[in-house]
mmCIF file of C-alpha atoms in Angstrom:
data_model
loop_
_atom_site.group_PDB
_atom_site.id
_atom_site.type_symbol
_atom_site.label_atom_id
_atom_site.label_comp_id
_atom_site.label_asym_id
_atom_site.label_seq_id
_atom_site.Cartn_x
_atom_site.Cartn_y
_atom_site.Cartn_z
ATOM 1 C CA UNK A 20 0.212 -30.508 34.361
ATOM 2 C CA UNK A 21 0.241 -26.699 32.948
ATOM 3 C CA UNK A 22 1.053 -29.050 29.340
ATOM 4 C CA UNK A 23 -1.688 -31.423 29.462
ATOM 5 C CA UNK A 24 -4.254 -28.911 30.395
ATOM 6 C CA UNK A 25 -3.235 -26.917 27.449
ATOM 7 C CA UNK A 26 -3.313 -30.110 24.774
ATOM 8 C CA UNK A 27 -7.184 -30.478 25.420
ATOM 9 C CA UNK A 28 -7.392 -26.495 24.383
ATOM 10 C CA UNK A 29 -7.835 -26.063 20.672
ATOM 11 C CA UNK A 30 -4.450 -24.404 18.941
ATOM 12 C CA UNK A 31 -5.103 -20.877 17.924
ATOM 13 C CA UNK A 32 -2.793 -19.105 15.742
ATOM 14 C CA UNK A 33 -2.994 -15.053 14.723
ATOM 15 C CA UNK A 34 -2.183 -14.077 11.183
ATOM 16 C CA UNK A 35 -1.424 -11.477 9.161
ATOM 17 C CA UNK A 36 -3.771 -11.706 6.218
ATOM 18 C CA UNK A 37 -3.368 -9.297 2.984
ATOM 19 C CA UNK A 38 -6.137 -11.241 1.639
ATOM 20 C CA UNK A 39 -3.687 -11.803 -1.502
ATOM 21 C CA UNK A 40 -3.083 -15.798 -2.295
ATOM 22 C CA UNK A 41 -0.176 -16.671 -0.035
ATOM 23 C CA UNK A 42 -1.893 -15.605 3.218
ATOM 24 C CA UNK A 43 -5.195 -16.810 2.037
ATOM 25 C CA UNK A 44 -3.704 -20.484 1.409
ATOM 26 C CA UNK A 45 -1.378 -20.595 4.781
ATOM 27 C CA UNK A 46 -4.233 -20.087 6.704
ATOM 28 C CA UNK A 47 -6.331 -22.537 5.163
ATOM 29 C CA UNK A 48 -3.355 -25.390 5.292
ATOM 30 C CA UNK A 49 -3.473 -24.627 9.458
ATOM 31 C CA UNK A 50 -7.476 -24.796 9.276
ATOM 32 C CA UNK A 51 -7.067 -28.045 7.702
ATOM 33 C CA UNK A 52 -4.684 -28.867 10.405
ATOM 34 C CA UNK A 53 -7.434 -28.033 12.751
ATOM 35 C CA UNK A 54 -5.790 -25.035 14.004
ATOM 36 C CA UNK A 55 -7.990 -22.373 15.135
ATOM 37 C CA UNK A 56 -7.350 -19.256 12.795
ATOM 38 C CA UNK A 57 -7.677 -15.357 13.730
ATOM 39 C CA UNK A 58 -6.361 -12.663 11.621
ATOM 40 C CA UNK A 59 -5.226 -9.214 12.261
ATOM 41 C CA UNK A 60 -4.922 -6.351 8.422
ATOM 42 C CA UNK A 61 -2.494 -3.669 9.835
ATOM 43 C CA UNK A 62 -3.674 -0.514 7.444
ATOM 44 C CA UNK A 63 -0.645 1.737 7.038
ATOM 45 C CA UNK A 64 -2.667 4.303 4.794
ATOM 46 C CA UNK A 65 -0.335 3.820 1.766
ATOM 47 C CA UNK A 66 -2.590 0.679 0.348
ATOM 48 C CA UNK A 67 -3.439 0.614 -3.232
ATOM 49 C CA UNK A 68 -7.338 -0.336 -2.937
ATOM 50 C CA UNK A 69 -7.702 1.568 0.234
ATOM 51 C CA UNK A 70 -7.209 4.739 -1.983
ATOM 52 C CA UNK A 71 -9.122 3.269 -4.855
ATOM 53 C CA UNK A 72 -12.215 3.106 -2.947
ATOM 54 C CA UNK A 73 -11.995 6.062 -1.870
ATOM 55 C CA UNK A 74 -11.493 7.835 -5.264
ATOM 56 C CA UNK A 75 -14.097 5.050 -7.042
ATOM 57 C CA UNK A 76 -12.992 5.401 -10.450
ATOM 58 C CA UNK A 77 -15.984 4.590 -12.693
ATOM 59 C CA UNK A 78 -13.296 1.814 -14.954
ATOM 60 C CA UNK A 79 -12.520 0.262 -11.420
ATOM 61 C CA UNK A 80 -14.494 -3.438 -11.376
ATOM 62 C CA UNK A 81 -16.446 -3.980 -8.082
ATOM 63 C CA UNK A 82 -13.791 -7.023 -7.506
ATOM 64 C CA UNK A 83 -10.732 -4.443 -7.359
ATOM 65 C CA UNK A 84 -12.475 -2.673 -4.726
ATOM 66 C CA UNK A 85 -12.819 -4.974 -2.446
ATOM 67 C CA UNK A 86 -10.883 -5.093 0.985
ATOM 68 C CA UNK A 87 -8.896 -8.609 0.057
ATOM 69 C CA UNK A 88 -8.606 -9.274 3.935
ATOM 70 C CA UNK A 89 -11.858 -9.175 4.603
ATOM 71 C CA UNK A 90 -13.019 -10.994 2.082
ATOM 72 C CA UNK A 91 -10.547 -13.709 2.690
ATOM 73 C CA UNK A 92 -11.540 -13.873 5.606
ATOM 74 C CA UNK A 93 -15.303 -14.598 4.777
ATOM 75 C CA UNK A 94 -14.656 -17.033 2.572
ATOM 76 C CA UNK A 95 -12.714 -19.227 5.419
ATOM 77 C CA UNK A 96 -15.025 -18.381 8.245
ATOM 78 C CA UNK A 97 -12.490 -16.823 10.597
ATOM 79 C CA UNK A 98 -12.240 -12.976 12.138
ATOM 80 C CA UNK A 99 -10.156 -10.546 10.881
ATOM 81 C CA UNK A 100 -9.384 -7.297 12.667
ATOM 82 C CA UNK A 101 -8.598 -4.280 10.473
ATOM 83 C CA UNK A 102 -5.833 -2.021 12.755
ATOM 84 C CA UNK A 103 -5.321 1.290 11.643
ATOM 85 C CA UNK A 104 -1.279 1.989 12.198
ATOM 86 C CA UNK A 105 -1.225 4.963 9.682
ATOM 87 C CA UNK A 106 -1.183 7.649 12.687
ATOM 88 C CA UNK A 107 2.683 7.002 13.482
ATOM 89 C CA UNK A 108 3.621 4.205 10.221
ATOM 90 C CA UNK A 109 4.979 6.780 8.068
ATOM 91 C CA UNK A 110 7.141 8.541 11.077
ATOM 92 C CA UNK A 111 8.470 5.080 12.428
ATOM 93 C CA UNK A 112 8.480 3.039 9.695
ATOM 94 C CA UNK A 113 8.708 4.985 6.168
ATOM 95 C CA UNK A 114 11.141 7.844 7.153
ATOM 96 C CA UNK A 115 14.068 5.878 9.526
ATOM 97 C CA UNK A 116 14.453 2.563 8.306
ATOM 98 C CA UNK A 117 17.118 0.555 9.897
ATOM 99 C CA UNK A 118 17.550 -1.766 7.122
ATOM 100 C CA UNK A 119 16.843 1.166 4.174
ATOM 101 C CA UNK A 120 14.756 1.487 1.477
ATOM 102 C CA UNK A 121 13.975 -1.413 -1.725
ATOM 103 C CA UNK A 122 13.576 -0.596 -5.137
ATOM 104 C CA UNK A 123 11.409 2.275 -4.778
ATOM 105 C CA UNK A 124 10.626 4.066 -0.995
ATOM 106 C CA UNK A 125 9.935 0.294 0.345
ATOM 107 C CA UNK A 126 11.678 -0.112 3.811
ATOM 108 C CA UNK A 127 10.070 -3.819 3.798
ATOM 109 C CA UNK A 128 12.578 -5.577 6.740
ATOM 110 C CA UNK A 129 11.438 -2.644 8.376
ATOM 111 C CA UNK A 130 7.406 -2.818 7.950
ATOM 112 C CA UNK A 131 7.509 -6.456 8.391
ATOM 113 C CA UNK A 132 9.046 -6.216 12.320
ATOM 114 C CA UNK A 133 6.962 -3.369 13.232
ATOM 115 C CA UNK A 134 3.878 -5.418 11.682
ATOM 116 C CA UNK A 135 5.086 -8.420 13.604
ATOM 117 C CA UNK A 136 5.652 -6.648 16.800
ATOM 118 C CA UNK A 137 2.201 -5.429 16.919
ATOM 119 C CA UNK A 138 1.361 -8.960 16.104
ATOM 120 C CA UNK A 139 3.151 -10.221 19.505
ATOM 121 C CA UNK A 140 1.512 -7.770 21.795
ATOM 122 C CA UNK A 141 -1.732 -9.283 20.626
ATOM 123 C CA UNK A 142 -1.485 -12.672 21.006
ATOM 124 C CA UNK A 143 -2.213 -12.751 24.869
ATOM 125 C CA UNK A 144 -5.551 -10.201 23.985
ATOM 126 C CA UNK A 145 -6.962 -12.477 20.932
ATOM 127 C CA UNK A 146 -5.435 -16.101 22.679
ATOM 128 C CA UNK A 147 -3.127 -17.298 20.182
ATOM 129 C CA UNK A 148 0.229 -19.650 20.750
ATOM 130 C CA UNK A 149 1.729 -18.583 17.642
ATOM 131 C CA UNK A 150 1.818 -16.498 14.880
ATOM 132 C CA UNK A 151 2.026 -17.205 10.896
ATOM 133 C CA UNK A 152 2.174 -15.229 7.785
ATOM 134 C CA UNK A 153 1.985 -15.985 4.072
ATOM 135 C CA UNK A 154 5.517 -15.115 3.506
ATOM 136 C CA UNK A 155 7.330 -17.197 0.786
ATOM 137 C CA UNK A 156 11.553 -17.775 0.941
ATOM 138 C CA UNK A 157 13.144 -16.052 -2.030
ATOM 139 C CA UNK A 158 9.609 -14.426 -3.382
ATOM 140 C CA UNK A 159 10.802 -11.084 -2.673
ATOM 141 C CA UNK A 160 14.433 -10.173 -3.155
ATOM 142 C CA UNK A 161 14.828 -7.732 0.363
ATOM 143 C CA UNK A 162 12.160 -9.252 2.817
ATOM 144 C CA UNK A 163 11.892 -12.882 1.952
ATOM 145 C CA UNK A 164 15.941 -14.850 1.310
ATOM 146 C CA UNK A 165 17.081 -16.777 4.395
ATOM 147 C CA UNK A 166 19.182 -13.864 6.211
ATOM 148 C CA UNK A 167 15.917 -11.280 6.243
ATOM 149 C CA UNK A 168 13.775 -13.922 7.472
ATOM 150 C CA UNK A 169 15.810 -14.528 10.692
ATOM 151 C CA UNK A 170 16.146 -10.894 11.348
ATOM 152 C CA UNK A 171 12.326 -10.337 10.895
ATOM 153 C CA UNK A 172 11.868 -13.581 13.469
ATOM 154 C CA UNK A 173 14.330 -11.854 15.749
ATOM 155 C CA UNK A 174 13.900 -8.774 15.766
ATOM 156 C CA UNK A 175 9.977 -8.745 16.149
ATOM 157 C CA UNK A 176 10.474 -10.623 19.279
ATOM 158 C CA UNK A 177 8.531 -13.687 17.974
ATOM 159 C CA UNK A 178 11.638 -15.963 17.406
ATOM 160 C CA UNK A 179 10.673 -19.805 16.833
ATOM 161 C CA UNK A 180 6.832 -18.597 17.900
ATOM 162 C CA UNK A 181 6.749 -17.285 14.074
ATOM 163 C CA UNK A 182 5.612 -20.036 11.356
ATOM 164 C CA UNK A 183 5.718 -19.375 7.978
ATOM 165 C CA UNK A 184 3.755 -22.563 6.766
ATOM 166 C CA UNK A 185 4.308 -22.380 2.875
ATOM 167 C CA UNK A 186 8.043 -22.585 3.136
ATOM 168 C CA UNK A 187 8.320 -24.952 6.290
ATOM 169 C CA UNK A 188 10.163 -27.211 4.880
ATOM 170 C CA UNK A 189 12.865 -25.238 3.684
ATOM 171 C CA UNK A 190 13.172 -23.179 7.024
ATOM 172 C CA UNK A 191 14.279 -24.166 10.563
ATOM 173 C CA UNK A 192 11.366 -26.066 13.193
ATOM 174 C CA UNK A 193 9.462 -23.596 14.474
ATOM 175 C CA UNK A 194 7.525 -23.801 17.989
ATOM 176 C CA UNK A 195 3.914 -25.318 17.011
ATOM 177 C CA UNK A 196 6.479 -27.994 14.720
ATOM 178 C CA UNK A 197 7.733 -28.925 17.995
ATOM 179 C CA UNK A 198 5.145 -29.006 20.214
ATOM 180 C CA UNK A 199 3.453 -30.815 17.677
ATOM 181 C CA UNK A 200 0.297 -28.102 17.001
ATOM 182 C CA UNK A 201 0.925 -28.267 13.220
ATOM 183 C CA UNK A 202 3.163 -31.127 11.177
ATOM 184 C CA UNK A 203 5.696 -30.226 9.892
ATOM 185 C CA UNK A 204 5.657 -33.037 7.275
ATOM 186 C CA UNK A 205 2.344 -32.010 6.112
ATOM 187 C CA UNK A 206 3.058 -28.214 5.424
ATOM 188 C CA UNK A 207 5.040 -27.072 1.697
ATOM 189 C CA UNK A 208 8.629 -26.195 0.861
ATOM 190 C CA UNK A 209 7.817 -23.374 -1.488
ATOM 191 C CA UNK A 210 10.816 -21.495 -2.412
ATOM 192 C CA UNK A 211 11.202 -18.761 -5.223
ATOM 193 C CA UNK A 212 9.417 -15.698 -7.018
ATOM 194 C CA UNK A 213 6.855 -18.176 -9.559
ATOM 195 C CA UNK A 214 3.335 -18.494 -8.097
ATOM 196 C CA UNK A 215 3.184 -22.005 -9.640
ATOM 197 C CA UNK A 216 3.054 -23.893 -6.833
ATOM 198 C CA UNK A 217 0.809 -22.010 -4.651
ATOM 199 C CA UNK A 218 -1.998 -21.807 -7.280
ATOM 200 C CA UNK A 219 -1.359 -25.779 -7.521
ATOM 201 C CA UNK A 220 -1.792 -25.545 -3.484
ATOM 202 C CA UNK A 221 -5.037 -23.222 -3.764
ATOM 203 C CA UNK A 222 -6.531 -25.742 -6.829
ATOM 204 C CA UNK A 223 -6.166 -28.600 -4.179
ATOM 205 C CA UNK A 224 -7.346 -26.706 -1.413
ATOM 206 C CA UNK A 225 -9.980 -24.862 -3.307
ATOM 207 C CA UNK A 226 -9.120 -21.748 -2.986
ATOM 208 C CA UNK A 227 -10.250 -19.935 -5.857
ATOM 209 C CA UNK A 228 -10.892 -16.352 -5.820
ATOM 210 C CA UNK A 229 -7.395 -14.289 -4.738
ATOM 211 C CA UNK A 230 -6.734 -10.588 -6.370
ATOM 212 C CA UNK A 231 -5.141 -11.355 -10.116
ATOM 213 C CA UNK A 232 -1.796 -10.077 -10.200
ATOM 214 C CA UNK A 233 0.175 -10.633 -7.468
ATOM 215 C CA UNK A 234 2.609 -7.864 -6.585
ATOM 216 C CA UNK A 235 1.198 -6.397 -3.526
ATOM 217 C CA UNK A 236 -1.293 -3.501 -2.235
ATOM 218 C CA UNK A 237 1.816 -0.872 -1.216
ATOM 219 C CA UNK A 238 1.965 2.752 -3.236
ATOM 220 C CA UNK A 239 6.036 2.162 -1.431
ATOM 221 C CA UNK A 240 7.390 0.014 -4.093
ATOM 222 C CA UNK A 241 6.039 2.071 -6.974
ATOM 223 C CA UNK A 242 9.053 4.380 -8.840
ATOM 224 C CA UNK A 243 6.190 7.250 -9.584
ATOM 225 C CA UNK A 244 4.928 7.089 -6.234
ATOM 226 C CA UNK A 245 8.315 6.919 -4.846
ATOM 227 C CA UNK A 246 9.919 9.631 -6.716
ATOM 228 C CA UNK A 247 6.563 12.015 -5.557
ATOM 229 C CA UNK A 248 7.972 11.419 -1.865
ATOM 230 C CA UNK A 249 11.236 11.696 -2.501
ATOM 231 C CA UNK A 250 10.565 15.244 -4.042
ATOM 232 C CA UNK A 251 7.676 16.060 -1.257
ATOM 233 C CA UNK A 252 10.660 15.517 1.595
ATOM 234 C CA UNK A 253 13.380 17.250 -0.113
ATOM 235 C CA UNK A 254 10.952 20.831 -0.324
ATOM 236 C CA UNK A 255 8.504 20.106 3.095
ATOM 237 C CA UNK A 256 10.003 19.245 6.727
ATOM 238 C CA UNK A 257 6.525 18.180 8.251
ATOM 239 C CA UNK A 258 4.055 15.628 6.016
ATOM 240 C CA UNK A 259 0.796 15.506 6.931
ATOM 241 C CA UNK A 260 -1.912 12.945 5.840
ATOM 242 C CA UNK A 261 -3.306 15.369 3.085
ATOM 243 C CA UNK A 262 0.364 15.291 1.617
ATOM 244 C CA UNK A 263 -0.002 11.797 1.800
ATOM 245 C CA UNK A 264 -3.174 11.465 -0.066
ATOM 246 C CA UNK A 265 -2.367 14.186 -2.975
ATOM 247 C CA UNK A 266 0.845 11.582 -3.487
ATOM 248 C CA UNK A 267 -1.586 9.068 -4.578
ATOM 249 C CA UNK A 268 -3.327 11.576 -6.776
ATOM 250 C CA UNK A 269 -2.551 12.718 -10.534
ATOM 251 C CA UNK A 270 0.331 14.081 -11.857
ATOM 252 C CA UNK A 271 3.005 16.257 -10.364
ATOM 253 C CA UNK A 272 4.901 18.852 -11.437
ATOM 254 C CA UNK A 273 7.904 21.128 -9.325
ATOM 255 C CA UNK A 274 7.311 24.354 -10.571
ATOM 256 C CA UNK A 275 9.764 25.714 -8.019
ATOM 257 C CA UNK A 276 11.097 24.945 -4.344
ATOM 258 C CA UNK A 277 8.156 26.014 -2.970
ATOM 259 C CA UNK A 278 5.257 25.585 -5.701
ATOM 260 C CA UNK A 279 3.956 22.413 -7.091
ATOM 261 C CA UNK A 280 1.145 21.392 -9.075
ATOM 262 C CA UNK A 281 -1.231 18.464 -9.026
ATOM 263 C CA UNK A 282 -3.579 17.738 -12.246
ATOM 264 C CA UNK A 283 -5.950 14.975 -12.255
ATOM 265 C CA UNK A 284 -5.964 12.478 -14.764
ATOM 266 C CA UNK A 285 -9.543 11.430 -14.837
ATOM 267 C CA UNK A 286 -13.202 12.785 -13.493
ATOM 268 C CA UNK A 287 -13.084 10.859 -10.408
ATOM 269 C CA UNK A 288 -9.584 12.440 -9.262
ATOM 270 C CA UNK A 289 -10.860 15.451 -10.211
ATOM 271 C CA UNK A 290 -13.827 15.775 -8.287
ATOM 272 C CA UNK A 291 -11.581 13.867 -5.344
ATOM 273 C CA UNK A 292 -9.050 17.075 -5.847
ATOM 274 C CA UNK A 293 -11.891 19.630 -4.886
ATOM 275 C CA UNK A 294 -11.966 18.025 -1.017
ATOM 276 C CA UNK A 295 -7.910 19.819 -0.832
ATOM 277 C CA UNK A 296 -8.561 23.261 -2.421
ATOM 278 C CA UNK A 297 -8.221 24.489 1.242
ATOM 279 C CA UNK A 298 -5.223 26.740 1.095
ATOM 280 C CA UNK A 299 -4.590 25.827 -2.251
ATOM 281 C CA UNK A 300 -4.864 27.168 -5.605
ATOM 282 C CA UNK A 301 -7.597 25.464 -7.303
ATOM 283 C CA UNK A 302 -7.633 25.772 -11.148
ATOM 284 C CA UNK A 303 -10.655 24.528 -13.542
ATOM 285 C CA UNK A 304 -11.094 24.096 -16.875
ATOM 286 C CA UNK A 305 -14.473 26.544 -18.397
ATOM 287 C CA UNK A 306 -15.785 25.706 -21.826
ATOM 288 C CA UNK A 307 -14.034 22.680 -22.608
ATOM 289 C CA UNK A 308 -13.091 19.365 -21.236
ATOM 290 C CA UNK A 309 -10.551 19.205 -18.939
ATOM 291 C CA UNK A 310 -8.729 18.698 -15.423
ATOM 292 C CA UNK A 311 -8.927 20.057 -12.309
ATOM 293 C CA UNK A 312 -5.749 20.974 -10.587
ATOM 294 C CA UNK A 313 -4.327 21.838 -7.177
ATOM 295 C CA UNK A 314 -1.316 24.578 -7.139
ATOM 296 C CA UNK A 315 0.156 24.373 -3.454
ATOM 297 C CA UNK A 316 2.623 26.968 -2.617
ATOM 298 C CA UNK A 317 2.263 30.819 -3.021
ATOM 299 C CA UNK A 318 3.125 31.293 -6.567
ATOM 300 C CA UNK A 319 4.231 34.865 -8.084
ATOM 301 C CA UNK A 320 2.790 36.002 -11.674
ATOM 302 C CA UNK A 321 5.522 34.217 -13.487
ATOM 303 C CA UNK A 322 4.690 30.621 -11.880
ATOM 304 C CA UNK A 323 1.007 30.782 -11.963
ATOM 305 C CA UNK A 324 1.615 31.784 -15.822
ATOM 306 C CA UNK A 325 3.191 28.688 -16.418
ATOM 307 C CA UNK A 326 0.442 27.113 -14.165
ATOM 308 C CA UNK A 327 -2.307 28.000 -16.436
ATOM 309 C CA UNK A 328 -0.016 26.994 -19.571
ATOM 310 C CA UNK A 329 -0.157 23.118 -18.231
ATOM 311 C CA UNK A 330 -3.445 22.965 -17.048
ATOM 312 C CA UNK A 331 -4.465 24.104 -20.323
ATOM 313 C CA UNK A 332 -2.338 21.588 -22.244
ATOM 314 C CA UNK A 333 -4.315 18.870 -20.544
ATOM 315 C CA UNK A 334 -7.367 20.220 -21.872
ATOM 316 C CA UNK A 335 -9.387 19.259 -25.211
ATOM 317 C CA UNK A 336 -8.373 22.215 -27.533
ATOM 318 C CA UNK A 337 -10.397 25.025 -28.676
ATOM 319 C CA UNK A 338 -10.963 27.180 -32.015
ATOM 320 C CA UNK A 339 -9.147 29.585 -30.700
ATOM 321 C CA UNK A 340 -6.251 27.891 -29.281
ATOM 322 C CA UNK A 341 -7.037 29.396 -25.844
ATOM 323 C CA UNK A 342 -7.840 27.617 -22.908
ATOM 324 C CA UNK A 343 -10.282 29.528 -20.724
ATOM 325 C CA UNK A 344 -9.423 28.782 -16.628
ATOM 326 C CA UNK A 345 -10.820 29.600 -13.581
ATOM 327 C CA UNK A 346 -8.487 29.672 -10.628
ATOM 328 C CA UNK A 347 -9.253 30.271 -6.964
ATOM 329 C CA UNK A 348 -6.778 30.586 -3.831
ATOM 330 C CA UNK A 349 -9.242 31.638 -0.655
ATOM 331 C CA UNK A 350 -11.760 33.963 -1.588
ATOM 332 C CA UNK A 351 -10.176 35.619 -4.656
ATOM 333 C CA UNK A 352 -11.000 33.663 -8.134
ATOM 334 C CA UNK A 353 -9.285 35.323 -11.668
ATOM 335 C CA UNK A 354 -10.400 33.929 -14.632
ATOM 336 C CA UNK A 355 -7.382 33.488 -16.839
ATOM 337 C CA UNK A 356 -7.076 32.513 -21.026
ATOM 338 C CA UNK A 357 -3.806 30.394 -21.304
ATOM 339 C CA UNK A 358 -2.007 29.065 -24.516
ATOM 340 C CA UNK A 359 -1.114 25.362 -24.057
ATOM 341 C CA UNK A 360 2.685 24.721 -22.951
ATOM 342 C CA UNK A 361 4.207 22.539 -25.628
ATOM 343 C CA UNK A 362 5.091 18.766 -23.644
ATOM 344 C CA UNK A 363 8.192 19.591 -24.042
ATOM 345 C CA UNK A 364 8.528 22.106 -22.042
ATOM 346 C CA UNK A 365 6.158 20.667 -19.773
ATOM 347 C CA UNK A 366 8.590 17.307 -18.952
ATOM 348 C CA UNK A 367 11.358 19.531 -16.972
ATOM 349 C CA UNK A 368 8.908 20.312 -14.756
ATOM 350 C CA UNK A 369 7.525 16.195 -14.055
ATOM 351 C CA UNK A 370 8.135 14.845 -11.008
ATOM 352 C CA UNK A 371 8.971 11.503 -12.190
ATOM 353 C CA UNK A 372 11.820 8.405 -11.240
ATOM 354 C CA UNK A 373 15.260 9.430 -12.216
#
């Protein structure tokens, strides 16, 4: 009785939409299955175009702005949530990952069962009977082969409730297969790392504005980004969200255990720098283009020598040679006339992949 009352209920399913091409075309093959489609963004703070529009670089197009989810989301007609997770992600998630790290800082078994868990616990709230992702076998060498799949299934607590529609065919029957909410015979068998087939799908489908490349919105995988954290947890026990930020920001340098430095690379990271001179150093180039910087750490003559020497190197040159600076920790402010460290010198301090 319970079954037949629920067969005259439209099928809902929740998924979790990146707004990038593979979760944008699995939830338009179960809308043309006349499943009823909800999404849910989990934003872990460490997303690419998050930080983008919040710096709003001038050479940045209006398109790679956007919040992909969202917009995805519009252009299907179905809701989205945006969930913030960033308050304990980087704790839970980033720092103790029981299946380790990828290719950069990437624990992405990890992300993907704490994403999915959350995922569970709101099916009951938003009234969904399963759950789907965009998630393609073999597309990603630590998350996505056969073995990493099950574990994300099981371990999330989701199990057979878990459809990943553009590789149905090449994965076991899933709950809605069963019950007969979506067929089976009717969804793809995409396997590998080309996109080939899924622009194919989207051309059929219609779909035809997704972000252009593919490769994620995660700072994790990145070597430069990765390297930054790796260096930030070897010299600071606690991270805060400022920490977080400045990763995302310009270039760093170790000057010692304790000091590091932070130039920007363009205006728009340099007027974003200004918001952190808060118990920092703040140094500015006078009289001549050139970066703002951010010295954290209490630095002794010697360091904040060599401070002013790579600030200055990143700074259109003069007549003279000399780079006039103005730097400013609390309420005193020096003004300081600095020779240009020669790059060479410059690379031993560069926090940068091994």
């Amino acid at each position: 009785m319970q079954e037949a009352i629920k067969s005259k209920k439209k099928i809902k399913a929740l998924g979790l939409i990146s707004g990038g091409l593979d979760s944008t075309i699995a939830a338009q093959i179960l809308q043309n299955q006349g499943i009823e489609v909800v999404g849910v963004n989990f934003s872990t703070g460490l997303c690419v175009s998050d930080h983008k529009r919040a710096v709003r670089n001038k050479k940045d197009s209006e398109k790679s702005l956007r919040n992909e989810a969202l917009r995805a989301a519009s252009d299907l007609n179905f809701k989205v949530d945006i969930v913030d997770i960033s308050k304990k992600y980087f704790n839970d998630v980033v720092l103790k990952p029981k299946y380790g790290y990828g290719a950069g800082m990437n624990p992405c078994l990890d992300c993907r069962i704490y994403m999915l868990k959350k995922a569970k616990r709101m099916m009951k709230k938003v009234g969904a009977d399963f759950v789907f992702t965009g998630e393609v076998l073999g597309q990603r060498p630590m998350s996505q082969y056969h073995r990493a799949l099950n574990i994300i299934s099981k371990e999330s607590g989701l199990g057979d409730q878990l459809l990943r529609p553009l590789s149905a065919q090449k994965l076991p029957e899933t709950l809605p297969e069963k019950m007969g909410w979506v067929n089976r015979e009717a969804l793809p068998g995409i396997e590998g790392r080309s996109r080939v087939e899924q622009i194919k799908l989207a051309n059929e489908l219609g779909v035809t504005d997704f972000p252009q490349p593919a490769g994620g919105c995660c700072y994790l995988p990145d070597k430069i980004f990765a390297a930054k954290l790796r260096d930030l947890l070897k010299h600071q026990k606690k991270v805060n969200k400022n920490d977080l930020v400045l990763l995302k920001l310009g270039r760093h340098f170790r000057i010692s255990s304790t000091v590091k430095l932070i130039i920007g690379r363009d205006e728009s990271e340099n007027k974003f720098l200004e918001r952190f001179k808060r118990g920092n150093g703040i140094i500015r180039v006078m009289k001549t283009q050139g970066p703002t910087a951010i010295a954290q750490g209490n630095f002794n003559e010697n360091e904040k020598m060599i401070i002013a020497q790579m600030v200055a190197r990143y700074a259109d040159p003069t007549p003279s040679g000399l780079i006039e600076l103005s730097l400013k920790k609390g309420k005193k402010e020096e003004t300081l006339n600095s020779q240009p460290l020669e790059i060479q010198k410059i690379e031993k301090y560069r926090v940068a992949p091994k």
